[in-house]
Amino acid sequence: MDLQYKYIYELLFSVQVVFAVDSVRLLNPPEEPVPDLPLEVFYSCDAPATVQLDWTVTFDIGESSTSLLRRWHCVPGKPRKRTLKVTLPDWLLYRPDAIVPESRWVLSCTLGASVRYRKVDSGDWMVAAQHVASLQPRLMYSRPVKRHQVCFAWSLRMLSFARDHARKHCLVEQETVPLLSSIFASTGEKFGIVKNLRPYASDVLEYLRIHALAFPWSKFSVWILVTRHCRDSSCGVLHHIDSQNNYATPTVLLTQSGRLHVQVHGGPGESTAILFPHEVPLSEWCHLTVTFQGRQVTIATVCLGKKSRTVKSTENRLSHDIRLDDTDGYFVIGGGRYVKGVEGYFGPSFYDRNRASPQSSSEVVLPDVIAEVNLTGWMHACGEFSLYINQSIRFYSLLAQQKSKESSNRLEMFHTEKQKYTLNTCELWEGAVPQYVTKIVQYLAFKRGRRAASPDAVGRALRSLSLRQLDGVSSTRAFAQVLPLLLNAGCLNNAAALHMSSLIYSLGLGVEKEPSKAWLLALLAAQKDHRLALLRLGHLHHRGLRGVLADEDVAYAYYANLARQTTRDRQNPSPEQVYVEDIYLHDDEILNLQTNKDHHIFQWLKLQAFQGAPDAEQALARMLFWGQQGVSPDIEAALRHYERGAVRLEDPVSMYDFAIVLLRGHGVKKDIPKAIKLLKKAMDEGFVPAISALAWYYERLELDYEKAAELWERADDLGSPDAALNLGILHSLGLYPQRPADQYMAYEYFLKAAERGHIRGAAEVADVWSTGLAGRVSRRPSDALLWAKRAAEQNGYLGRLLRRALNAFLKGDLFGSLVCYMMAAELGVAVAQFNVAYLCDQNQGDFLAPAFALHCKRRYYNLSVHNPKPEPYGKLDERNSNQCTPMRGWSCSNVFHAFSPPEDGRHVVRRPGGRPQEVDSCRADVQTGGAARRAAGLVQPGVARRGGLQAADAATHGAGPFPALLGRRRRASNCFVQKVSRLWHFRLLRALRPGSTQGASAGLPEGI
């Protein structure tokens, strides 16, 4: 039948010659590409022309390729038939092997024949007639294997063998991107979760994405719980920053009135802001979606209240295109560099890159991670408890004012009515309001009046009472007893009580371990900006511990917050802060250097200082100012030593330190002229930090940027970390004389400052690496996290916890020391993890059950060796086994055995590789000496450094300073070592030598 049709067509085609019609036809096109195709072409022309045969393929990315197969001349006359042998490329016909290359995904293939004439004027071809046949190509691995008529080399045979057995996998593409998979506590500051997206690996998806930049078809969804509306005009929910540091599509903000502000951008000068007409309720989880369908923007919220579901939505059609390039720049959940975040919590958030499927409100259910934590349950229960406290405060305050019989009758009436406020839903503190809470409220109202009596004051009193009950305990049962006190205090917004309760549930101190409650309480404390809670959540998300999902971006947000607070805390020293020093309990030499004001080491230093030893004055001032080496902070006493060293001894280090104190006004009245005079004298003697401090003075107070830059450049050449930081800030803000703002140059100086040990420099480098600099610095979230973590772990409030643990150890309270170190180990502190393992390993006096001691030793040695610079002692094979499993049958109440030190206040300490030694329990805590070089964490090893007060840490708008690290080696005077045994002489010189510690000043307020 096909042959019959062929002859009929040839007859009809020949008739066209009479009418002189150009024509061409493919008589036998195949259905699919085949090798060595004998193709018949029928053609005619009414004038001399050219017949051309082409083939065209279209790939999955939308590209097409056309190639010439054959071309010949056509002369007028009767129609002709020509048979051609068509050879298509191997990559279209055969399966890829060692010779046949692998091709792109071919969607279609066509053969085309045409009759063409060349134009005389332009030389271009004009098509007079054409015929196209479509061929359906086979899938790549459904094609036959080509039998090559050549001898393969051995390497090609091996490659062919490998390809034949290789399994081809489709690339995993994230068309639905999880921006956040857990819960994030947002403090309302400029710290949020940064995410950037990469182009699709699939050429098809990337081709479709690029062609849809001006016509997006996507959806953003965010779970959010707002605890307080914005204090500023707006705060960030979700925003997109492009490579030019401009807001891009979408930008979702929350206004002061609680309404959503959504901003989208199109071409140049095309932007639209949409104000959502409904308020976002407080203390309710809401599912927010922003959907883009071309020019249509749909905003919807589904809020899940205690007993109801509220659904609100609005649709907006714009007059201009919407441009959404999700690979340009980065996305931020919460606060960022340019806007503060919402005060509250963020839940799982997703971005559908190429889908905008509608979702019914009934399909919106609370994610499992949110339901498990039950934040709203806590808030509702605490709302009732706070109501009870507020009513009690008002009543007892009124009773205290009246002091009459009538008031006493009202008191009885009040107790009969207060049952309506009993907490029936709060499982955390088991039942109604305890009687001691009412007694505390009554005491505050009668003794301090209504102004002093507040829910916050009640919370502080409850926490103080719980801490008082924990003094000197030797069993975990005490923690179970004080837990209700802490939970009640936490319900009254006491963040420290929330954090401690979280640790009790996490460690199982006297109670069963409950990771979900521990995480709930940690989130509540972190949202209130509690420093140690931020550190703990950063550690949990960094390592993925305690059931918390590992997420570097979430961990960085917590660490970055604490790193910035650490720089501010260094500016404002207080008795609650203690310098962080890494003191390992197996280091006898460092332990023997711990002292206090009544210890003979301290008294010996005072004697040497009185006899005119400048090193002794520096050591005493440093210990008293920062609270180092076991000495409690005493700023006034420290200032006296600074002044004697600066005025009487004219020591350049003391002159610099005392000048900084005078500039800051710490404990003394500000005296800028005297401070500048001392700084100049210290600079003349070659003390490098004094150069940087003088530069700060010229920049901040004299506004002489040229002089300031000149001095900072000079100090930078001499290795000053402060100078490098300040030069970076000058370049960042465009204040460097005769130079425009240069963020990359600023980054280079920040990196230099961080490598020299500057906390603020580390925070700045982490900030750059968290987002990157377009075209200059790529985003490095893992490195940003490590820099921020190292800066955060220098916080003075962490130092106080470590000091408490060390004090307990030196006093023979092994149980108290173990508990404090375990709490610090939960924050991810390497020295605390090692010391917990060491205490469990030694188990002096068998104060721990053997099974628990074994499990504890293995667990915490394992944790300690996973830190960047682990202690070598913890790497021993017998302690580095991670094959341990939780011990069954042990609860926290029977794990710890009661332990009490001998009556003489001394206990025997077993040291590895040596005989037992006696340790005086009167010695206080925290190191000085050689181990302080590794205490700062950011200080590079092997570099000689010296203590001293902090130089001007930044220019005009910076954060707090980091103690100066550079100085000169000074020789102790002869009187400094007289009447001292050789042993103590050696130890003290080691403690005072350059590099043994960092400076003791809070530094200058930052410049720029």
XYZ file of C-alpha atoms in Angstrom, residues 46 186 547:
3
model
C 11.455 26.546 -12.246
C 14.191 35.747 67.957
C 17.058 15.812 69.618
